[in-house]
Coordinates of C-alpha atoms in Angstrom, one line a residue:
M1 CA -23.5 -14.1 -26.5
M2 CA -26.3 -13.4 -24.1
V3 CA -25.7 -12.9 -20.3
K4 CA -28.6 -13.3 -18.2
R5 CA -28.7 -10.3 -16.2
Y6 CA -29.7 -10.7 -12.0
N7 CA -32.1 -8.8 -10.2
Y8 CA -30.1 -6.7 -8.2
G9 CA -33.2 -5.7 -6.6
I10 CA -34.1 -6.2 -2.9
F11 CA -34.9 -9.4 -3.9
A12 CA -31.5 -10.5 -4.6
G13 CA -30.0 -9.0 -1.4
V14 CA -32.3 -10.7 0.9
L15 CA -31.6 -14.6 -1.2
T16 CA -28.1 -13.5 -0.9
L17 CA -28.1 -13.1 2.7
L18 CA -29.6 -15.8 3.5
L19 CA -27.5 -17.7 1.2
L20 CA -24.6 -16.7 3.6
L21 CA -26.5 -17.7 6.8
I22 CA -27.6 -21.0 5.6
L23 CA -25.3 -22.7 3.4
P24 CA -22.5 -24.7 5.5
G25 CA -19.2 -23.2 5.4
Q26 CA -20.1 -20.8 2.6
A27 CA -20.2 -17.7 4.8
W28 CA -17.4 -15.3 4.6
A29 CA -16.1 -14.4 7.7
Q30 CA -16.2 -10.6 8.9
D31 CA -12.8 -10.0 8.7
E32 CA -13.2 -11.2 5.3
G33 CA -14.8 -8.8 3.9
W34 CA -18.0 -8.3 1.7
P35 CA -17.7 -8.5 -1.7
P36 CA -15.3 -11.8 -2.1
F37 CA -13.4 -9.4 -4.4
R38 CA -11.8 -6.4 -5.3
Y39 CA -12.7 -4.3 -8.2
R40 CA -11.3 -0.8 -9.0
V41 CA -12.4 0.8 -11.8
S42 CA -9.6 4.0 -12.9
S43 CA -10.5 6.8 -15.8
I44 CA -8.6 8.9 -17.0
Y45 CA -9.7 11.6 -19.6
D46 CA -7.0 12.5 -22.4
N47 CA -8.4 15.2 -25.9
G48 CA -12.3 14.6 -25.2
K49 CA -12.3 11.0 -24.6
I50 CA -12.6 9.4 -21.3
T51 CA -10.9 5.4 -20.8
Y52 CA -12.4 3.3 -17.9
T53 CA -9.7 0.8 -16.6
I54 CA -11.6 -2.1 -14.8
R55 CA -9.0 -4.1 -12.3
F56 CA -11.1 -7.1 -11.1
D57 CA -9.0 -9.7 -8.4
S58 CA -9.9 -13.0 -5.9
K59 CA -10.2 -13.2 -2.9
V60 CA -11.9 -16.4 -2.0
D61 CA -9.7 -19.3 -3.0
W62 CA -12.3 -21.4 -5.1
P63 CA -13.0 -20.5 -9.1
M64 CA -16.2 -18.1 -9.6
A65 CA -17.2 -18.4 -13.2
D66 CA -19.6 -16.6 -15.6
V67 CA -18.2 -13.5 -13.9
V68 CA -20.4 -10.5 -15.6
F69 CA -19.9 -6.3 -14.8
K70 CA -22.3 -4.0 -16.1
I71 CA -21.6 0.0 -16.5
P72 CA -24.3 2.3 -17.5
L73 CA -22.6 5.2 -19.9
P74 CA -22.0 8.2 -18.2
E75 CA -24.8 11.0 -19.0
G76 CA -23.6 13.6 -21.7
T77 CA -21.1 10.6 -23.4
R78 CA -21.4 8.2 -26.4
F79 CA -19.4 4.8 -26.9
L80 CA -16.8 4.2 -28.5
E81 CA -14.6 1.0 -28.0
S82 CA -14.2 -1.9 -26.0
G83 CA -11.7 -4.8 -25.2
A84 CA -10.4 -7.2 -22.8
T85 CA -8.0 -10.2 -23.2
D86 CA -9.8 -13.6 -25.0
A87 CA -11.0 -15.0 -21.4
T88 CA -13.0 -12.3 -21.5
A89 CA -16.1 -10.7 -23.7
T90 CA -17.3 -7.7 -24.7
S91 CA -20.4 -5.7 -25.9
F92 CA -22.4 -2.7 -25.0
D93 CA -26.3 -2.7 -26.1
G94 CA -26.6 1.2 -25.9
A95 CA -26.6 1.9 -22.7
E96 CA -23.8 -0.6 -20.7
V97 CA -20.9 -1.9 -21.4
T98 CA -20.9 -5.7 -20.2
F99 CA -17.9 -8.2 -19.7
F100 CA -18.4 -11.7 -19.4
T101 CA -15.9 -14.3 -18.2
P102 CA -16.6 -17.9 -18.0
T103 CA -13.8 -18.6 -15.7
L104 CA -12.0 -16.2 -13.8
H105 CA -8.3 -17.3 -13.0
K106 CA -8.2 -15.4 -9.8
R107 CA -7.8 -11.3 -11.5
I108 CA -8.8 -9.4 -14.6
R109 CA -6.8 -6.5 -15.3
D110 CA -7.1 -6.0 -18.8
A111 CA -10.6 -4.5 -19.4
W112 CA -12.0 -1.4 -20.7
F113 CA -14.0 1.1 -22.4
T114 CA -13.9 4.9 -24.1
V115 CA -16.3 7.3 -24.3
E116 CA -16.0 10.3 -26.0
V117 CA -17.7 13.3 -24.3
T118 CA -20.9 14.4 -26.1
D119 CA -22.1 17.6 -23.7
P120 CA -19.8 20.0 -23.8
N121 CA -21.6 22.0 -20.9
K122 CA -20.8 19.1 -18.4
T123 CA -17.4 18.9 -16.8
E124 CA -18.7 16.3 -14.0
F125 CA -19.4 12.1 -15.7
T126 CA -20.6 9.4 -12.9
T127 CA -21.0 5.5 -13.1
H128 CA -21.0 2.8 -11.0
S129 CA -20.9 -1.2 -11.7
W130 CA -22.8 -4.4 -10.8
I131 CA -21.3 -7.4 -11.0
A132 CA -22.3 -10.7 -10.7
W133 CA -20.7 -14.3 -10.1
K134 CA -21.2 -18.0 -9.6
G135 CA -19.5 -20.5 -8.0
Q136 CA -19.0 -22.0 -4.6
V137 CA -20.8 -18.7 -3.2
P138 CA -23.1 -17.2 -5.5
G139 CA -23.8 -13.3 -5.3
D140 CA -23.9 -10.1 -7.2
Y141 CA -23.1 -6.1 -5.7
L142 CA -23.4 -2.8 -6.7
T143 CA -20.0 -0.7 -6.6
G144 CA -20.7 3.1 -4.7
D145 CA -20.5 6.2 -7.9
T146 CA -17.1 6.4 -9.9
T147 CA -16.6 10.6 -10.8
I148 CA -14.4 12.1 -13.3
D149 CA -13.8 15.7 -13.1
I150 CA -12.2 16.3 -16.5
T151 CA -11.5 20.5 -15.8
K152 CA -8.6 18.3 -13.2
T153 CA -5.2 17.9 -15.3
P154 CA -5.4 14.1 -15.7
L155 CA -2.2 12.1 -13.7
V156 CA -1.0 9.9 -15.3
W157 CA 2.1 7.6 -14.0
Q158 CA 2.8 4.4 -13.1
K159 CA 4.0 2.7 -10.0
P160 CA 7.5 1.2 -11.6
R161 CA 7.8 -2.1 -10.3
S162 CA 11.3 -4.4 -9.4
R163 CA 11.4 -8.0 -9.5
L164 CA 13.4 -8.5 -5.2
R165 CA 11.4 -6.6 -3.0
L166 CA 14.5 -5.2 -0.5
E167 CA 13.3 -3.9 2.8
A168 CA 15.9 -2.6 5.4
G169 CA 15.7 -1.8 9.2
A170 CA 18.4 -0.3 11.1
E171 CA 17.9 -0.7 14.8
L172 CA 20.6 2.2 16.8
D173 CA 21.3 0.7 20.9
G174 CA 24.1 2.9 22.9
D175 CA 26.7 3.3 19.6
T176 CA 25.7 0.3 17.9
V177 CA 23.7 -0.4 15.1
T178 CA 22.6 -2.8 13.6
Y179 CA 20.4 -3.2 10.2
K180 CA 18.8 -5.6 8.0
L181 CA 17.9 -6.6 4.9
Y182 CA 15.7 -9.0 3.5
P183 CA 14.8 -9.6 -0.1
I184 CA 11.9 -11.4 -1.7
N185 CA 12.2 -12.7 -4.8
I186 CA 8.5 -11.5 -6.0
G187 CA 9.0 -12.1 -9.6
G188 CA 7.9 -14.3 -12.1
R189 CA 11.1 -16.6 -12.3
R190 CA 14.1 -17.2 -10.0
M191 CA 17.2 -14.7 -9.8
W192 CA 20.9 -15.4 -10.6
D193 CA 24.1 -14.1 -9.4
L194 CA 22.4 -11.3 -6.6
S195 CA 24.7 -9.5 -4.9
I196 CA 22.9 -7.1 -2.4
N197 CA 25.7 -3.9 -1.3
M198 CA 25.2 -1.6 1.4
P199 CA 27.7 1.0 2.2
L200 CA 29.4 1.6 5.3
P201 CA 28.0 5.7 6.7
A202 CA 30.3 7.8 6.7
G203 CA 32.7 7.9 9.6
A204 CA 31.4 4.1 10.8
T205 CA 33.1 1.4 11.8
F206 CA 32.7 -2.0 10.5
I207 CA 32.1 -4.8 13.2
E208 CA 30.5 -8.2 10.9
A209 CA 28.1 -9.1 8.3
T210 CA 26.2 -12.2 8.8
A211 CA 23.2 -14.5 6.4
P212 CA 21.7 -17.3 6.3
P213 CA 22.1 -20.9 4.3
G214 CA 22.5 -20.0 0.4
F215 CA 24.7 -16.5 0.8
E216 CA 28.0 -15.5 1.3
A217 CA 28.1 -12.7 4.2
G218 CA 31.2 -10.0 3.7
F219 CA 32.9 -6.5 3.5
D220 CA 35.5 -5.4 1.1
G221 CA 36.4 -2.5 2.5
E222 CA 33.7 0.2 2.5
S223 CA 30.6 -1.9 2.0
A224 CA 28.9 -4.9 3.7
V225 CA 28.1 -7.2 0.3
F226 CA 26.2 -10.0 0.0
S227 CA 25.9 -12.6 -2.5
T228 CA 24.1 -15.5 -3.8
L229 CA 24.5 -17.9 -7.0
E230 CA 20.3 -18.4 -7.6
F231 CA 17.1 -16.9 -5.9
A232 CA 14.4 -18.5 -5.8
R233 CA 10.5 -17.1 -6.3
R234 CA 9.2 -16.0 -3.3
T235 CA 11.9 -17.0 -0.9
E236 CA 12.0 -15.8 2.6
V237 CA 15.5 -16.3 4.1
E238 CA 16.5 -14.9 7.8
P239 CA 17.7 -11.2 7.6
L240 CA 21.0 -10.2 6.0
T241 CA 22.9 -8.5 9.4
V242 CA 24.9 -6.0 9.1
K243 CA 26.8 -4.2 12.8
V244 CA 28.4 -1.4 12.7
S245 CA 29.7 1.4 15.4
I246 CA 29.0 5.0 15.2
A247 CA 31.1 5.9 18.2
G248 CA 33.7 8.4 15.1
A249 CA 30.2 9.2 13.3
G250 CA 29.8 12.9 14.8
D251 CA 26.3 14.0 16.5
G252 CA 24.6 14.1 12.5
L253 CA 22.5 11.9 11.1
V254 CA 24.0 8.6 10.5
E255 CA 23.3 7.6 6.7
T256 CA 22.8 4.8 4.0
R257 CA 20.8 2.8 2.0
A258 CA 21.4 -0.8 0.2
S259 CA 21.1 -1.6 -3.5
A260 CA 20.9 -5.0 -4.9
V261 CA 22.2 -6.1 -9.2
W262 CA 21.2 -10.2 -10.9
N263 CA 20.8 -11.7 -13.8
N264 CA 17.2 -12.7 -15.3
V265 CA 17.1 -15.6 -18.2
G266 CA 14.9 -16.0 -20.3
R267 CA 12.4 -13.7 -22.2
N268 CA 10.5 -10.8 -21.9
A269 CA 12.9 -10.2 -18.9
D270 CA 16.3 -7.2 -19.1
Q271 CA 19.4 -9.3 -18.6
I272 CA 21.0 -7.6 -15.9
E273 CA 17.8 -5.6 -13.2
S274 CA 18.9 -3.5 -10.0
T275 CA 17.0 -1.9 -7.4
Q276 CA 17.8 0.0 -4.1
T277 CA 16.1 1.2 -0.7
G278 CA 15.4 4.0 0.6
R279 CA 18.0 6.0 3.0
I280 CA 17.9 4.0 6.4
I281 CA 18.9 7.1 8.5
V282 CA 19.3 6.9 12.5
Q283 CA 20.3 9.7 15.2
P284 CA 22.5 9.5 17.5
G285 CA 21.8 10.3 21.5
M286 CA 18.6 7.7 21.9
R287 CA 17.3 4.3 21.6
Q288 CA 15.8 3.7 18.2
A289 CA 14.4 2.1 15.2
V290 CA 14.1 2.5 11.6
V291 CA 12.5 1.6 8.4
S292 CA 13.1 2.1 5.0
D293 CA 10.5 2.6 1.7
V294 CA 11.1 2.6 -1.9
I295 CA 11.8 5.9 -3.6
G296 CA 10.2 6.8 -6.6
D297 CA 6.5 5.0 -5.7
T298 CA 4.8 8.0 -5.7
P299 CA 3.5 10.2 -8.6
F300 CA 4.9 13.2 -6.8
S301 CA 8.4 13.3 -4.2
N302 CA 7.2 15.7 -1.7
Y303 CA 5.3 13.0 0.3
D304 CA 7.1 9.9 -0.7
V305 CA 8.2 8.8 2.2
T306 CA 12.1 7.3 2.0
S307 CA 12.2 6.3 5.8
V308 CA 10.4 6.5 9.1
E309 CA 12.0 6.9 12.6
F310 CA 10.5 5.4 16.5
A311 CA 12.8 6.9 19.0
E312 CA 12.2 7.0 22.5
D313 CA 12.3 10.1 23.4
G314 CA 12.5 11.0 26.9
P315 CA 8.9 10.2 28.1
N316 CA 8.1 10.3 24.4
L317 CA 7.9 8.2 21.5
R318 CA 9.4 10.0 18.7
V319 CA 8.0 9.2 15.0
T320 CA 10.3 11.4 12.2
F321 CA 9.0 10.5 9.3
F322 CA 11.3 11.4 6.2
T323 CA 10.7 12.2 2.6
A324 CA 12.4 11.9 -0.9
D325 CA 11.9 16.2 -1.6
S326 CA 10.5 19.1 0.0
M327 CA 7.1 18.4 1.8
G328 CA 6.6 22.1 0.1
P329 CA 5.7 25.4 2.5
K330 CA 3.1 25.3 5.1
G331 CA -0.3 25.4 3.5
T332 CA 0.6 21.8 1.1
P333 CA -2.1 19.8 1.8
V334 CA 0.4 16.6 2.4
E335 CA 0.2 14.5 5.3
H336 CA 1.7 11.9 7.1
Y337 CA -0.2 8.8 9.3
L338 CA 0.8 6.1 11.6
Y339 CA -1.1 3.2 12.5
I340 CA -0.6 1.9 16.3
D341 CA -2.2 -1.8 16.8
A342 CA -0.8 -2.2 20.4
D343 CA -1.4 -6.1 20.3
C344 CA -1.0 -6.8 17.3
N345 CA -4.0 -8.4 16.6
V346 CA -5.8 -6.6 13.3
E347 CA -9.6 -8.5 14.9
T348 CA -9.1 -5.3 17.6
G349 CA -9.3 -1.6 16.5
K350 CA -9.9 0.6 13.6
P351 CA -9.2 -2.1 10.1
R352 CA -5.9 -0.6 8.0
G353 CA -4.6 -3.4 5.9
P354 CA -2.2 -6.0 8.1
V355 CA -3.1 -4.2 11.6
G356 CA -6.3 -3.1 13.9
A357 CA -5.6 0.3 15.0
E358 CA -5.9 1.4 18.8
Y359 CA -4.3 4.7 17.4
W360 CA -3.8 6.4 15.1
V361 CA -0.5 9.1 14.4
R362 CA -1.6 12.3 12.1
Y363 CA 1.0 14.8 10.5
R364 CA -0.6 17.6 8.4
R365 CA 1.6 19.6 6.6
E366 CA -0.8 22.0 5.8
N367 CA -1.1 23.4 9.8
G368 CA 2.3 21.7 10.6
R369 CA 0.5 20.7 13.6
G370 CA 0.6 16.6 15.1
Y371 CA -3.1 14.9 16.3
L372 CA -3.2 11.9 18.2
Y373 CA -6.9 9.7 17.6
T374 CA -8.1 7.1 19.9
W375 CA -10.5 4.5 19.1
S376 CA -13.4 3.3 20.4
A377 CA -14.6 -0.6 20.3
E378 CA -17.3 0.4 21.9
E379 CA -18.1 3.7 20.2
S380 CA -17.1 1.9 16.6
K381 CA -14.5 5.0 15.8
W382 CA -12.3 7.4 16.3
A383 CA -13.5 8.7 20.2
T384 CA -10.8 11.6 21.1
R385 CA -7.8 14.1 19.1
D386 CA -5.3 15.3 20.8
R387 CA -3.0 17.7 20.4
I388 CA 0.2 16.5 20.2
P389 CA 3.9 17.9 20.3
S390 CA 5.4 17.9 16.1
K391 CA 8.0 19.4 14.8
S392 CA 8.8 19.8 11.0
G393 CA 12.0 20.5 8.9
D394 CA 12.1 21.1 4.8
A395 CA 11.9 16.9 4.1
S396 CA 11.3 15.8 7.3
A397 CA 8.3 16.1 10.2
A398 CA 8.5 14.4 13.7
V399 CA 5.7 14.8 16.5
R400 CA 6.3 12.8 19.8
V401 CA 3.5 10.5 21.2
P402 CA 3.2 10.7 25.5
Y403 CA 3.9 7.8 26.8
D404 CA 0.8 8.0 29.3
S405 CA -1.5 9.1 26.1
I406 CA -1.0 4.9 24.6
S407 CA -0.2 2.7 28.0
S408 CA -3.5 2.1 28.7
T409 CA -3.0 -0.4 25.8
V410 CA 0.3 -0.5 24.7
D411 CA 2.7 -2.3 27.5
Q412 CA 6.0 -2.7 25.5
H413 CA 5.9 -4.2 22.2
F414 CA 3.7 -2.8 19.0
C415 CA 2.9 -3.4 15.4
W416 CA 2.2 -0.9 13.1
L417 CA 1.9 0.7 9.2
V418 CA 2.1 3.9 8.2
A419 CA 0.5 5.7 5.0
S420 CA 1.6 9.2 3.8
R421 CA -0.9 11.5 1.2
N422 CA -1.2 14.2 -1.1
R423 CA -4.2 15.3 -0.9
T424 CA -4.0 17.6 -4.0
E425 CA -7.3 18.1 -5.4
E426 CA -5.7 19.4 -8.5
Y427 CA -5.6 16.0 -10.2
H428 CA -7.6 13.3 -11.6
P429 CA -6.9 10.7 -10.4
G430 CA -5.8 11.8 -7.5
P431 CA -2.0 10.6 -5.6
P432 CA -2.8 7.4 -4.4
L433 CA -1.8 6.3 -0.7
E434 CA 1.7 5.2 -0.1
W435 CA 2.3 2.5 2.8
V436 CA 5.4 1.9 4.0
G437 CA 5.5 -1.4 6.5
T438 CA 5.4 -4.2 3.5
D439 CA 7.1 -6.8 5.8
A440 CA 6.1 -8.0 9.1
R441 CA 9.4 -8.6 10.0
L442 CA 9.8 -5.4 10.0
R443 CA 6.6 -3.2 11.1
Q444 CA 6.7 -3.8 14.7
F445 CA 8.4 -1.4 17.9
T446 CA 9.5 -3.3 21.6
F447 CA 10.4 -0.5 24.4
S448 CA 13.7 -0.7 26.2
A449 CA 10.8 -1.3 28.9
P450 CA 7.1 -2.0 30.0
L451 CA 5.3 1.2 29.6
K452 CA 2.4 0.5 32.2

């Protein structure tokens, strides 16, 4: 199959810009971003060979056609083979690997090619991709470089996946803890006999358990139990709620977690599956909100955040990050980030996923310090950086954000997003970022009184 290659020089760039400007209803808004897709090339080195894996996801609601990827072979390598699904054709012309998809159904995830290292003196290999497409708004795009250092240890890891996403949060007011569980079926089929169980924390006293229509709620003497006979795909329900008193739980950490089990019907699926939340931890003595995150969704447990706590601590907002295991000694390149969206508007502030951040809180394990950055819309950058108090344990780190530092824009309510990162340079690819705050219903905090 012969694939026409578009000129991606100055003329193509100008033509694409003109098309976006003059075609009515065809331009992308700035917040949607350019290009109109997500594209990622991952690489792994093993036994003298580099394998590149390509992932492409369309971000538009119209069909793309004649989608072309052209990837030059890195210098110092020799082409071995390539592959993709039946919908995508592959070829090699002696210099570039080409992938061609006549009709794109939203995504490409199984395209790959392998090269052999032929230059024994080279340790870094670099390539890039040129992408072209037709459709409602045709165009082309030249990516940045993709580089692999074959002296680094290959990071062979795959994020575990569950058909049920079970988000959990808790709010402590006085001696009463209100737990909220948000189940969403993200699999490809219905679930049957779904049961969700949350044990009472040690020393806690059960008050009540409530559930939306379709779920049964109960208490078996040790755990709150929720069940439903059938749980449809992508169904978003009101939270499953558990209230307990921790008046007799003492002054230490109050911890629990929720688990779920269900049945599957159909081919290529285990009959019974299960999942569980991360730790849900509250600390008596102050008003606070906690959001948990699943354990095991990072390749290394020293930056795997299991829960995040927001607490009103005198004149400060205290933010505590709990990790699955020890973060390591001082000097370990682990960092935790909190992005504060003062007006819950992604259109303002620094875009970070689903939020527009006016503030960025950063904890660095390397020096044990906390920092607060303030975004300047006029300068389009983080304009200030201030040291803020921080304290860390073996598997937790707390920072205190003074109300005075954020009260000029935060009134009483804000939205947030948390990220955690292991900045080690020993592996390729580097460990991925972890994001906490998937469910927008949990990704917010309200102070008991206005700050202004």
